PDB file of C-alpha atoms in Angstrom:
ATOM      1  CA  MET A  16      14.528  18.851  -9.102  1.00  0.00           C
ATOM      2  CA  THR A  17      11.461  16.612  -9.357  1.00  0.00           C
ATOM      3  CA  ASP A  18      11.779  13.093  -7.911  1.00  0.00           C
ATOM      4  CA  PRO A  19      11.486  10.835 -11.000  1.00  0.00           C
ATOM      5  CA  VAL A  20      10.218   7.880  -8.963  1.00  0.00           C
ATOM      6  CA  ALA A  21       7.478   9.965  -7.309  1.00  0.00           C
ATOM      7  CA  ALA A  22       6.499  11.364 -10.702  1.00  0.00           C
ATOM      8  CA  ALA A  23       6.305   7.842 -12.158  1.00  0.00           C
ATOM      9  CA  ILE A  24       4.146   6.402  -9.368  1.00  0.00           C
ATOM     10  CA  GLU A  25       1.797   9.355  -8.725  1.00  0.00           C
ATOM     11  CA  PRO A  26      -0.568   8.340 -11.588  1.00  0.00           C
ATOM     12  CA  ILE A  27      -0.844   4.829 -10.082  1.00  0.00           C
ATOM     13  CA  ARG A  28      -1.943   6.308  -6.752  1.00  0.00           C
ATOM     14  CA  GLU A  29      -4.302   8.807  -8.392  1.00  0.00           C
ATOM     15  CA  LYS A  30      -6.067   6.098 -10.392  1.00  0.00           C
ATOM     16  CA  PHE A  31      -6.638   3.960  -7.301  1.00  0.00           C
ATOM     17  CA  VAL A  32      -7.611   6.703  -4.838  1.00  0.00           C
ATOM     18  CA  GLN A  33      -9.972   8.372  -7.302  1.00  0.00           C
ATOM     19  CA  ALA A  34     -11.800   5.094  -7.995  1.00  0.00           C
ATOM     20  CA  TYR A  35     -11.871   4.215  -4.262  1.00  0.00           C
ATOM     21  CA  THR A  36     -13.331   7.587  -3.249  1.00  0.00           C
ATOM     22  CA  GLN A  37     -16.002   7.199  -5.948  1.00  0.00           C
ATOM     23  CA  TRP A  38     -16.845   3.712  -4.623  1.00  0.00           C
ATOM     24  CA  LEU A  39     -17.274   4.815  -0.988  1.00  0.00           C
ATOM     25  CA  PRO A  40     -20.513   6.837  -1.456  1.00  0.00           C
ATOM     26  CA  GLU A  41     -22.085   3.814  -3.154  1.00  0.00           C
ATOM     27  CA  MET A  42     -21.189   1.669  -0.150  1.00  0.00           C
ATOM     28  CA  GLN A  43     -22.510   4.313   2.220  1.00  0.00           C
ATOM     29  CA  LYS A  44     -25.795   4.432   0.321  1.00  0.00           C
ATOM     30  CA  HIS A  45     -26.269   0.683   0.901  1.00  0.00           C
ATOM     31  CA  PHE A  46     -24.751   0.631   4.399  1.00  0.00           C
ATOM     32  CA  PRO A  47     -25.333   4.027   6.098  1.00  0.00           C
ATOM     33  CA  GLN A  48     -23.779   2.795   9.364  1.00  0.00           C
ATOM     34  CA  GLY A  49     -20.603   1.714   7.553  1.00  0.00           C
ATOM     35  CA  VAL A  50     -17.130   3.169   7.976  1.00  0.00           C
ATOM     36  CA  SER A  51     -14.098   3.384   5.727  1.00  0.00           C
ATOM     37  CA  GLU A  52     -10.458   2.670   6.546  1.00  0.00           C
ATOM     38  CA  HIS A  53     -11.358   1.196   9.929  1.00  0.00           C
ATOM     39  CA  PRO A  54      -8.464  -0.617  11.666  1.00  0.00           C
ATOM     40  CA  PHE A  55      -8.859  -4.217  12.799  1.00  0.00           C
ATOM     41  CA  ALA A  56      -6.526  -6.643  14.507  1.00  0.00           C
ATOM     42  CA  ILE A  57      -6.142  -9.820  12.437  1.00  0.00           C
ATOM     43  CA  GLN A  58      -4.733 -12.267  14.976  1.00  0.00           C
ATOM     44  CA  HIS A  59      -4.421 -15.284  12.662  1.00  0.00           C
ATOM     45  CA  ASP A  60      -2.133 -13.511  10.167  1.00  0.00           C
ATOM     46  CA  LYS A  61       1.242 -13.279  11.895  1.00  0.00           C
ATOM     47  CA  SER A  62       2.965 -11.826   8.829  1.00  0.00           C
ATOM     48  CA  LEU A  63       0.990  -8.575   9.095  1.00  0.00           C
ATOM     49  CA  ILE A  64       2.968  -5.854  10.812  1.00  0.00           C
ATOM     50  CA  ARG A  65       1.401  -5.382  14.264  1.00  0.00           C
ATOM     51  CA  ASN A  66      -1.342  -7.793  13.076  1.00  0.00           C
ATOM     52  CA  LEU A  67      -3.256  -4.727  11.863  1.00  0.00           C
ATOM     53  CA  TYR A  68      -5.284  -4.113   8.727  1.00  0.00           C
ATOM     54  CA  ARG A  69      -7.423  -1.150   7.660  1.00  0.00           C
ATOM     55  CA  ILE A  70     -10.463  -2.523   5.872  1.00  0.00           C
ATOM     56  CA  ASP A  71     -11.621  -0.674   2.750  1.00  0.00           C
ATOM     57  CA  PHE A  72     -15.207  -0.529   4.047  1.00  0.00           C
ATOM     58  CA  ALA A  73     -16.829  -2.075   7.114  1.00  0.00           C
ATOM     59  CA  THR A  74     -20.567  -2.450   6.568  1.00  0.00           C
ATOM     60  CA  GLN A  75     -20.911  -2.838  10.326  1.00  0.00           C
ATOM     61  CA  ILE A  76     -18.599  -2.971  13.328  1.00  0.00           C
ATOM     62  CA  GLN A  77     -20.898  -4.587  15.913  1.00  0.00           C
ATOM     63  CA  PRO A  78     -21.993  -7.191  16.825  1.00  0.00           C
ATOM     64  CA  LYS A  79     -19.854  -8.975  14.234  1.00  0.00           C
ATOM     65  CA  PRO A  80     -17.736  -6.947  11.789  1.00  0.00           C
ATOM     66  CA  GLU A  81     -18.570  -7.332   8.101  1.00  0.00           C
ATOM     67  CA  PHE A  82     -16.351  -6.039   5.325  1.00  0.00           C
ATOM     68  CA  ARG A  83     -16.279  -5.069   1.672  1.00  0.00           C
ATOM     69  CA  GLU A  84     -13.015  -4.872  -0.250  1.00  0.00           C
ATOM     70  CA  PHE A  85     -12.493  -2.490  -3.141  1.00  0.00           C
ATOM     71  CA  ARG A  86     -10.628  -3.774  -6.198  1.00  0.00           C
ATOM     72  CA  LEU A  87      -9.842  -1.942  -9.386  1.00  0.00           C
ATOM     73  CA  GLN A  88     -10.614  -4.061 -12.418  1.00  0.00           C
ATOM     74  CA  ASP A  89      -7.601  -2.739 -14.292  1.00  0.00           C
ATOM     75  CA  MET A  90      -4.264  -1.208 -13.534  1.00  0.00           C
ATOM     76  CA  LEU A  91      -2.365   1.664 -15.039  1.00  0.00           C
ATOM     77  CA  ALA A  92      -0.248   0.221 -17.819  1.00  0.00           C
ATOM     78  CA  PHE A  93       3.256   1.433 -18.480  1.00  0.00           C
ATOM     79  CA  LYS A  94       6.422  -0.109 -19.815  1.00  0.00           C
ATOM     80  CA  SER A  95       8.614  -1.599 -17.103  1.00  0.00           C
ATOM     81  CA  TRP A  96      11.956   0.092 -16.653  1.00  0.00           C
ATOM     82  CA  ASP A  97      15.029  -0.169 -14.548  1.00  0.00           C
ATOM     83  CA  GLY A  98      18.115   1.824 -13.756  1.00  0.00           C
ATOM     84  CA  PRO A  99      20.116   3.473 -11.007  1.00  0.00           C
ATOM     85  CA  VAL A 100      18.225   5.773  -8.646  1.00  0.00           C
ATOM     86  CA  GLU A 101      20.015   7.367  -5.712  1.00  0.00           C
ATOM     87  CA  GLY A 102      22.742   4.750  -5.545  1.00  0.00           C
ATOM     88  CA  VAL A 103      20.702   1.578  -6.012  1.00  0.00           C
ATOM     89  CA  HIS A 104      19.344  -0.245  -9.049  1.00  0.00           C
ATOM     90  CA  LEU A 105      15.555   0.125  -9.175  1.00  0.00           C
ATOM     91  CA  HIS A 106      13.215  -2.149 -11.157  1.00  0.00           C
ATOM     92  CA  LEU A 107       9.791  -0.539 -11.612  1.00  0.00           C
ATOM     93  CA  HIS A 108       7.023  -2.683 -13.044  1.00  0.00           C
ATOM     94  CA  PRO A 109       3.287  -1.961 -13.315  1.00  0.00           C
ATOM     95  CA  PHE A 110       1.580  -2.538  -9.964  1.00  0.00           C
ATOM     96  CA  ARG A 111      -1.653  -1.786  -8.158  1.00  0.00           C
ATOM     97  CA  TRP A 112      -1.560   0.813  -5.362  1.00  0.00           C
ATOM     98  CA  ASP A 113      -3.390  -1.610  -3.073  1.00  0.00           C
ATOM     99  CA  ALA A 114      -1.212  -4.626  -3.933  1.00  0.00           C
ATOM    100  CA  LEU A 115       2.478  -3.843  -4.139  1.00  0.00           C
ATOM    101  CA  VAL A 116       5.492  -6.011  -3.444  1.00  0.00           C
ATOM    102  CA  VAL A 117       8.752  -4.212  -2.713  1.00  0.00           C
ATOM    103  CA  GLN A 118      11.508  -6.801  -3.012  1.00  0.00           C
ATOM    104  CA  LEU A 119      15.141  -6.384  -2.028  1.00  0.00           C
ATOM    105  CA  GLN A 120      17.985  -8.196  -3.744  1.00  0.00           C
ATOM    106  CA  ASP A 121      20.902  -9.404  -1.590  1.00  0.00           C
ATOM    107  CA  ALA A 122      19.498  -7.841   1.609  1.00  0.00           C
ATOM    108  CA  LYS A 123      16.769  -8.114   4.220  1.00  0.00           C
ATOM    109  CA  TRP A 124      14.494  -5.399   5.503  1.00  0.00           C
ATOM    110  CA  ASP A 125      15.336  -3.594   8.726  1.00  0.00           C
ATOM    111  CA  GLU A 126      12.230  -4.679  10.666  1.00  0.00           C
ATOM    112  CA  ALA A 127      12.477  -1.855  13.209  1.00  0.00           C
ATOM    113  CA  ALA A 128      12.690   0.775  10.447  1.00  0.00           C
ATOM    114  CA  VAL A 129       9.786  -0.793   8.540  1.00  0.00           C
ATOM    115  CA  THR A 130       7.701  -0.904  11.732  1.00  0.00           C
ATOM    116  CA  ARG A 131       8.379   2.793  12.396  1.00  0.00           C
ATOM    117  CA  TRP A 132       7.367   3.531   8.781  1.00  0.00           C
ATOM    118  CA  PHE A 133       4.228   1.432   9.244  1.00  0.00           C
ATOM    119  CA  ASP A 134       3.312   3.248  12.468  1.00  0.00           C
ATOM    120  CA  ARG A 135       3.598   6.623  10.750  1.00  0.00           C
ATOM    121  CA  TRP A 136       1.547   5.762   7.680  1.00  0.00           C
ATOM    122  CA  PHE A 137      -0.971   3.410   9.321  1.00  0.00           C
ATOM    123  CA  GLY A 138      -1.805   6.218  11.734  1.00  0.00           C
ATOM    124  CA  MET A 139      -0.568   4.843  15.037  1.00  0.00           C
ATOM    125  CA  MET A 140      -0.793   7.065  18.118  1.00  0.00           C
ATOM    126  CA  LYS A 141       0.935   5.556  21.161  1.00  0.00           C
ATOM    127  CA  ASP A 142       0.457   1.976  19.884  1.00  0.00           C
ATOM    128  CA  THR A 143      -3.205   2.596  19.012  1.00  0.00           C
ATOM    129  CA  PRO A 144      -4.429   3.169  15.447  1.00  0.00           C
ATOM    130  CA  ILE A 145      -6.316   6.376  14.719  1.00  0.00           C
ATOM    131  CA  VAL A 146     -10.013   5.720  14.077  1.00  0.00           C
ATOM    132  CA  THR A 147     -11.863   8.130  11.812  1.00  0.00           C
ATOM    133  CA  PRO A 148     -15.670   8.163  11.974  1.00  0.00           C
ATOM    134  CA  GLY A 149     -17.927   7.537   9.007  1.00  0.00           C
ATOM    135  CA  VAL A 150     -16.896   7.471   5.399  1.00  0.00           C
ATOM    136  CA  GLN A 151     -13.769   9.495   4.774  1.00  0.00           C
ATOM    137  CA  THR A 152     -10.197   8.900   3.746  1.00  0.00           C
ATOM    138  CA  GLY A 153      -7.320   9.600   6.072  1.00  0.00           C
ATOM    139  CA  GLY A 154      -4.207   9.120   3.940  1.00  0.00           C
ATOM    140  CA  PHE A 155      -3.456   5.761   5.593  1.00  0.00           C
ATOM    141  CA  ILE A 156      -1.769   2.620   4.334  1.00  0.00           C
ATOM    142  CA  HIS A 157      -4.117  -0.336   4.824  1.00  0.00           C
ATOM    143  CA  ALA A 158      -1.661  -3.151   5.529  1.00  0.00           C
ATOM    144  CA  ALA A 159       1.941  -4.300   5.328  1.00  0.00           C
ATOM    145  CA  SER A 160       3.327  -7.805   5.531  1.00  0.00           C
ATOM    146  CA  LEU A 161       7.041  -8.518   5.845  1.00  0.00           C
ATOM    147  CA  GLN A 162       8.630 -11.780   4.683  1.00  0.00           C
ATOM    148  CA  ASP A 163      12.444 -11.690   4.519  1.00  0.00           C
ATOM    149  CA  GLU A 164      13.377  -9.605   1.467  1.00  0.00           C
ATOM    150  CA  MET A 165       9.758  -9.045   0.376  1.00  0.00           C
ATOM    151  CA  LEU A 166       7.362  -6.453   1.756  1.00  0.00           C
ATOM    152  CA  HIS A 167       3.737  -6.697   0.627  1.00  0.00           C
ATOM    153  CA  VAL A 168       1.917  -3.374   0.982  1.00  0.00           C
ATOM    154  CA  ASP A 169      -1.639  -2.135   0.513  1.00  0.00           C
ATOM    155  CA  LEU A 170      -0.930   1.592   0.250  1.00  0.00           C
ATOM    156  CA  GLY A 171      -4.617   2.484   0.749  1.00  0.00           C
ATOM    157  CA  THR A 172      -5.065   6.246   0.533  1.00  0.00           C
ATOM    158  CA  ALA A 173      -1.528   7.121   1.641  1.00  0.00           C
ATOM    159  CA  PRO A 174       0.272   9.783  -0.374  1.00  0.00           C
ATOM    160  CA  VAL A 175       3.170   9.004  -2.712  1.00  0.00           C
ATOM    161  CA  GLU A 176       5.461  10.214   0.081  1.00  0.00           C
ATOM    162  CA  ALA A 177       4.705   6.980   1.984  1.00  0.00           C
ATOM    163  CA  LEU A 178       6.199   4.907  -0.831  1.00  0.00           C
ATOM    164  CA  THR A 179       9.171   7.196  -1.396  1.00  0.00           C
ATOM    165  CA  GLU A 180       9.958   7.001   2.347  1.00  0.00           C
ATOM    166  CA  LEU A 181       9.746   3.213   2.140  1.00  0.00           C
ATOM    167  CA  LEU A 182      12.177   3.229  -0.793  1.00  0.00           C
ATOM    168  CA  ALA A 183      14.574   5.346   1.274  1.00  0.00           C
ATOM    169  CA  ILE A 184      14.450   2.652   3.984  1.00  0.00           C
ATOM    170  CA  ALA A 185      15.071  -0.008   1.317  1.00  0.00           C
ATOM    171  CA  ARG A 186      18.170   1.847   0.107  1.00  0.00           C
ATOM    172  CA  THR A 187      19.671   1.774   3.626  1.00  0.00           C
ATOM    173  CA  THR A 188      19.628  -2.053   3.686  1.00  0.00           C
ATOM    174  CA  GLY A 189      22.528  -2.341   1.273  1.00  0.00           C
ATOM    175  CA  ALA A 190      20.376  -4.085  -1.332  1.00  0.00           C
ATOM    176  CA  SER A 191      21.971  -4.358  -4.750  1.00  0.00           C
ATOM    177  CA  ALA A 192      18.547  -3.801  -6.316  1.00  0.00           C
ATOM    178  CA  ILE A 193      14.981  -2.951  -5.340  1.00  0.00           C
ATOM    179  CA  ALA A 194      11.990  -4.155  -7.346  1.00  0.00           C
ATOM    180  CA  LEU A 195       8.455  -2.734  -7.226  1.00  0.00           C
ATOM    181  CA  VAL A 196       6.083  -5.328  -8.653  1.00  0.00           C
ATOM    182  CA  ASP A 197       2.504  -6.527  -8.567  1.00  0.00           C
ATOM    183  CA  PRO A 198       2.135  -9.850  -6.706  1.00  0.00           C
ATOM    184  CA  VAL A 199       0.007 -11.314  -9.506  1.00  0.00           C
ATOM    185  CA  VAL A 200       0.926  -9.670 -12.806  1.00  0.00           C
ATOM    186  CA  LYS A 201       4.152 -10.954 -14.328  1.00  0.00           C
ATOM    187  CA  PRO A 202       6.484  -8.025 -15.004  1.00  0.00           C
ATOM    188  CA  THR A 203       7.625  -7.227 -18.510  1.00  0.00           C
ATOM    189  CA  THR A 204      11.334  -7.449 -19.165  1.00  0.00           C
ATOM    190  CA  PRO A 205      12.991  -4.030 -19.134  1.00  0.00           C
ATOM    191  CA  LYS A 206      14.710  -3.090 -22.370  1.00  0.00           C
ATOM    192  CA  GLY A 207      17.190  -0.616 -20.937  1.00  0.00           C
ATOM    193  CA  ASP A 208      14.644   2.106 -20.139  1.00  0.00           C
ATOM    194  CA  THR A 209      15.780   4.339 -17.320  1.00  0.00           C
ATOM    195  CA  LEU A 210      14.349   7.191 -15.337  1.00  0.00           C
ATOM    196  CA  ASN A 211      15.456  10.662 -16.371  1.00  0.00           C
TER     197      ASN A 211
END
C-alpha cells in the first residue's frame, strides 16, 4: 500500500529540489569557487539543533564565508486537509520544502529522538557533518530548530523519507494531533477532507 502522506508531499519536494538544482549552475557560473549544501556552525542561534546549518550556496568559504539563499517565489497550492493517519490526527497545509513547521498538539518533542533524526539527515559522521565538494546535492536537510512543541525544518534536498521518519517520531510523543504548516502562509481551514 502506498503511504498517502508521502504521496501528498512528494510534489512539494519535487518542485523545490528541481528549482534548486536549476539555480545551482547559475550560481556556479557567477562564483566558480562556490559550494552547495556546505555545513556551517551558527553559534549565535541556540535554537538550531547542534548549531548547524547547511547553506544553499556559499560563494566563498575563506577568508570570510559569503552565502546566497535560494527561495522559491511560489509554493505548490493544494487544499488543506486533515484526518487520522496511523493513529494520530494529521493536519496538512500547504508549505514550502525549505520552510516547514511540524507542530505537536498536547505533547513535546523527544529531543534525543529528533537529534538522532537530525544527525541522520544532516549527514553527521561521528559528530562531524559530511562535506561534499563543489556544486552537488547530497540529500541533506539544511537546518532544524526545536522550540517546545514546534520544530522548524529546512528539508533542503532530503528525500520524502526524511519527513515521513520525522512524522513517525512525532507519533511516538503521544500528541493528539500533528500539523504540517508553512511558518508564514496562514493555513486554510480544512472542510473534512481526509487522506485515502
